[in-house]
Amino acid sequence: MKELEDRIRRDGIVREGNVLKVDNFLNHQCDVALYDHMGAEWARLFAGKRIDKILTIEASGIGIACVAATHFGGVPVVFARKTESKNMDGDQYRTNITSYTKGREYQVIVAKRFLNAGEHVLIIDDFMAMGCAMNGLLEICDEAGVIVEGIGIAIEKGFQPGGAELRSRGYQVESLAVVKSMDAATGEIEFA
């Protein structure tokens, strides 16, 4: 998606350790018009697929998933929580994931009543590097008995193994911008 690539080139900041900072438009301050265009593109890429719900993970995936849901008939968005809440009740799916950017492990939680066996789910998230978050969400989907119709990623670090590994397992992964390489010294970003 050229619009997203252009925005990354213009406003993205490459940091040491293969970190791409896009917080001024994607995952801290939100460009809702860009989110809308991304949702329209995922709707095109997953056209013909039955989507009953969109699943994401807090926090950065929530806004993107909610706007994308408007392009899938306003389906509900379910997000995996990274923290326990006093309001969480009933049975829950739980799994552990490691955040590449934050370098720590989280237990993520989804209330069982929000994912029902046989539902068709699209997973949406802002970034994919190693694929740890996706694998955690896929574990929850498998336990819930839902059908994963695909995975939509805003930015994939194509030089890291997450996307390729999921594609090799048969998942339709649609990343709107795939970073081929990036250089913290020069700030240069190359797309696949």
Tab-separated table of C-alpha atoms in Angstrom:
chain	number	residue	atom	x	y	z
A	1	MET	CA	0.000	0.000	0.000
A	2	LYS	CA	1.900	2.968	-1.333
A	3	GLU	CA	0.165	5.498	0.933
A	4	LEU	CA	1.382	3.674	4.045
A	5	GLU	CA	4.895	3.175	2.642
A	6	ASP	CA	5.125	6.887	1.788
A	7	ARG	CA	3.989	7.818	5.291
A	8	ILE	CA	6.565	5.487	6.856
A	9	ARG	CA	9.310	7.007	4.684
A	10	ARG	CA	8.226	10.539	5.599
A	11	ASP	CA	7.431	10.166	9.303
A	12	GLY	CA	8.940	6.860	10.453
A	13	ILE	CA	12.097	6.837	12.547
A	14	VAL	CA	14.497	3.891	12.443
A	15	ARG	CA	16.092	3.083	15.788
A	16	GLU	CA	18.877	0.702	16.735
A	17	GLY	CA	17.812	-2.916	17.256
A	18	ASN	CA	15.522	-3.036	14.186
A	19	VAL	CA	12.914	-0.783	15.774
A	20	LEU	CA	10.708	1.314	13.503
A	21	LYS	CA	9.031	4.171	15.360
A	22	VAL	CA	5.713	5.220	13.762
A	23	ASP	CA	4.012	6.615	16.827
A	24	ASN	CA	3.109	9.946	15.238
A	25	PHE	CA	0.543	8.333	12.912
A	26	LEU	CA	0.022	4.636	13.679
A	27	ASN	CA	0.375	3.523	17.256
A	28	HIS	CA	0.285	6.478	19.625
A	29	GLN	CA	-1.175	9.372	17.685
A	30	CYS	CA	-3.664	7.906	15.218
A	31	ASP	CA	-4.243	9.040	11.634
A	32	VAL	CA	-7.841	7.862	11.340
A	33	ALA	CA	-8.067	8.664	7.611
A	34	LEU	CA	-5.051	6.416	7.026
A	35	TYR	CA	-6.676	3.732	9.215
A	36	ASP	CA	-9.776	3.996	7.027
A	37	HIS	CA	-7.749	3.498	3.838
A	38	MET	CA	-5.982	0.528	5.444
A	39	GLY	CA	-9.346	-1.012	6.391
A	40	ALA	CA	-10.584	-0.575	2.823
A	41	GLU	CA	-7.473	-2.298	1.507
A	42	TRP	CA	-7.887	-5.264	3.864
A	43	ALA	CA	-11.537	-5.510	2.808
A	44	ARG	CA	-10.334	-5.726	-0.800
A	45	LEU	CA	-7.625	-8.284	0.022
A	46	PHE	CA	-10.013	-10.481	2.031
A	47	ALA	CA	-13.013	-9.992	-0.294
A	48	GLY	CA	-15.205	-13.074	-0.473
A	49	LYS	CA	-14.143	-14.309	2.962
A	50	ARG	CA	-16.759	-14.597	5.661
A	51	ILE	CA	-15.692	-12.447	8.614
A	52	ASP	CA	-17.795	-12.644	11.792
A	53	LYS	CA	-15.312	-10.925	14.106
A	54	ILE	CA	-11.977	-9.175	14.069
A	55	LEU	CA	-9.446	-10.172	16.728
A	56	THR	CA	-6.509	-8.008	17.799
A	57	ILE	CA	-4.312	-7.393	20.791
A	58	GLU	CA	-4.136	-4.336	23.011
A	59	ALA	CA	-3.213	-1.625	22.711
A	60	SER	CA	-1.996	-0.521	19.293
A	61	GLY	CA	-4.153	-2.938	17.312
A	62	ILE	CA	-7.468	-1.753	18.745
A	63	GLY	CA	-7.919	1.492	16.813
A	64	ILE	CA	-6.805	-0.036	13.529
A	65	ALA	CA	-9.091	-3.052	13.994
A	66	CYS	CA	-12.099	-0.896	14.924
A	67	VAL	CA	-11.787	1.278	11.832
A	68	ALA	CA	-11.138	-1.798	9.664
A	69	ALA	CA	-14.315	-3.409	11.054
A	70	THR	CA	-16.404	-0.707	9.367
A	71	HIS	CA	-15.242	-2.144	6.029
A	72	PHE	CA	-16.427	-5.623	7.055
A	73	GLY	CA	-20.015	-4.648	7.785
A	74	GLY	CA	-19.329	-3.361	11.295
A	75	VAL	CA	-18.447	-6.762	12.762
A	76	PRO	CA	-17.449	-6.817	16.446
A	77	VAL	CA	-13.810	-6.339	17.394
A	78	VAL	CA	-12.419	-8.498	20.200
A	79	PHE	CA	-9.063	-7.636	21.716
A	80	ALA	CA	-6.769	-9.759	23.806
A	81	ARG	CA	-5.967	-7.990	27.064
A	82	LYS	CA	-2.435	-7.804	28.390
A	83	THR	CA	-3.547	-7.117	31.946
A	84	GLU	CA	-6.026	-8.660	34.323
A	85	SER	CA	-8.999	-6.466	35.189
A	86	LYS	CA	-11.491	-6.548	38.041
A	87	ASN	CA	-14.213	-6.471	35.397
A	88	MET	CA	-13.054	-9.703	33.750
A	89	ASP	CA	-15.291	-12.552	34.723
A	90	GLY	CA	-16.176	-15.983	33.467
A	91	ASP	CA	-13.979	-18.434	31.638
A	92	GLN	CA	-11.005	-17.099	29.717
A	93	TYR	CA	-8.512	-18.123	27.080
A	94	ARG	CA	-4.938	-17.338	28.114
A	95	THR	CA	-1.594	-17.600	26.429
A	96	ASN	CA	1.847	-16.042	26.774
A	97	ILE	CA	3.444	-13.848	24.134
A	98	THR	CA	6.741	-11.984	23.952
A	99	SER	CA	6.746	-8.427	22.639
A	100	TYR	CA	9.651	-7.798	20.264
A	101	THR	CA	9.579	-4.025	20.805
A	102	LYS	CA	9.118	-4.097	24.567
A	103	GLY	CA	11.315	-7.137	25.140
A	104	ARG	CA	9.040	-8.664	27.730
A	105	GLU	CA	6.548	-11.473	28.073
A	106	TYR	CA	2.831	-10.881	28.562
A	107	GLN	CA	-0.011	-13.185	29.372
A	108	VAL	CA	-2.864	-12.246	27.054
A	109	ILE	CA	-6.469	-12.940	27.923
A	110	VAL	CA	-9.719	-13.200	25.950
A	111	ALA	CA	-13.034	-13.936	27.639
A	112	LYS	CA	-14.401	-17.183	26.206
A	113	ARG	CA	-17.841	-15.695	25.626
A	114	PHE	CA	-16.426	-13.434	22.868
A	115	LEU	CA	-15.039	-16.213	20.637
A	116	ASN	CA	-17.422	-19.007	19.701
A	117	ALA	CA	-16.605	-22.256	17.914
A	118	GLY	CA	-17.274	-22.034	14.201
A	119	GLU	CA	-17.023	-18.235	13.954
A	120	HIS	CA	-14.883	-16.842	11.141
A	121	VAL	CA	-12.205	-14.486	12.459
A	122	LEU	CA	-9.821	-12.026	10.842
A	123	ILE	CA	-6.792	-11.109	12.940
A	124	ILE	CA	-5.520	-7.522	12.583
A	125	ASP	CA	-2.453	-5.922	14.172
A	126	ASP	CA	-0.135	-2.971	13.662
A	127	PHE	CA	3.247	-4.745	13.434
A	128	MET	CA	4.717	-8.162	12.824
A	129	ALA	CA	8.361	-9.031	13.347
A	130	MET	CA	8.989	-12.436	14.905
A	131	GLY	CA	5.304	-13.434	14.910
A	132	CYS	CA	5.061	-14.041	18.664
A	133	ALA	CA	1.858	-12.051	19.154
A	134	MET	CA	0.239	-13.709	16.130
A	135	ASN	CA	1.172	-17.168	17.347
A	136	GLY	CA	-0.386	-16.366	20.709
A	137	LEU	CA	-3.606	-15.159	19.095
A	138	LEU	CA	-3.638	-18.241	16.855
A	139	GLU	CA	-3.327	-20.480	19.935
A	140	ILE	CA	-6.390	-18.764	21.410
A	141	CYS	CA	-8.265	-19.153	18.109
A	142	ASP	CA	-7.394	-22.838	17.968
A	143	GLU	CA	-8.551	-23.398	21.536
A	144	ALA	CA	-11.779	-21.499	20.823
A	145	GLY	CA	-12.490	-23.521	17.679
A	146	VAL	CA	-12.824	-20.456	15.455
A	147	ILE	CA	-11.859	-20.399	11.775
A	148	VAL	CA	-9.037	-17.970	11.020
A	149	GLU	CA	-9.799	-16.473	7.610
A	150	GLY	CA	-6.614	-14.454	7.498
A	151	ILE	CA	-4.184	-12.094	9.165
A	152	GLY	CA	-3.949	-8.405	8.316
A	153	ILE	CA	-0.799	-6.550	9.351
A	154	ALA	CA	-0.149	-2.848	8.871
A	155	ILE	CA	3.672	-3.103	8.858
A	156	GLU	CA	5.615	-6.341	8.532
A	157	LYS	CA	9.344	-6.507	9.043
A	158	GLY	CA	9.976	-8.849	6.132
A	159	PHE	CA	13.596	-9.389	7.145
A	160	GLN	CA	12.378	-11.082	10.337
A	161	PRO	CA	10.734	-14.542	10.194
A	162	GLY	CA	7.193	-13.965	11.535
A	163	GLY	CA	5.302	-13.428	8.270
A	164	ALA	CA	7.149	-16.082	6.263
A	165	GLU	CA	6.596	-18.657	9.009
A	166	LEU	CA	2.849	-17.994	9.154
A	167	ARG	CA	2.537	-18.113	5.352
A	168	SER	CA	4.409	-21.439	5.316
A	169	ARG	CA	1.723	-22.778	7.684
A	170	GLY	CA	-0.966	-21.857	5.149
A	171	TYR	CA	-2.295	-18.603	6.604
A	172	GLN	CA	-3.264	-15.774	4.278
A	173	VAL	CA	-1.151	-12.933	5.653
A	174	GLU	CA	-1.776	-9.535	4.051
A	175	SER	CA	0.713	-6.907	5.160
A	176	LEU	CA	0.105	-3.421	3.823
A	177	ALA	CA	3.777	-2.426	4.023
A	178	VAL	CA	6.603	-4.968	4.100
A	179	VAL	CA	9.932	-3.523	5.204
A	180	LYS	CA	12.768	-5.262	3.360
A	181	SER	CA	15.526	-3.449	5.236
A	182	MET	CA	16.124	-0.401	7.372
A	183	ASP	CA	19.235	1.373	8.564
A	184	ALA	CA	19.342	3.211	11.890
A	185	ALA	CA	22.486	5.130	10.879
A	186	THR	CA	20.989	6.619	7.704
A	187	GLY	CA	17.272	6.334	8.505
A	188	GLU	CA	16.802	4.630	5.127
A	189	ILE	CA	13.889	2.208	4.747
A	190	GLU	CA	13.495	-0.166	1.802
A	191	PHE	CA	10.223	-1.940	1.063
A	192	ALA	CA	9.719	-5.350	-0.544
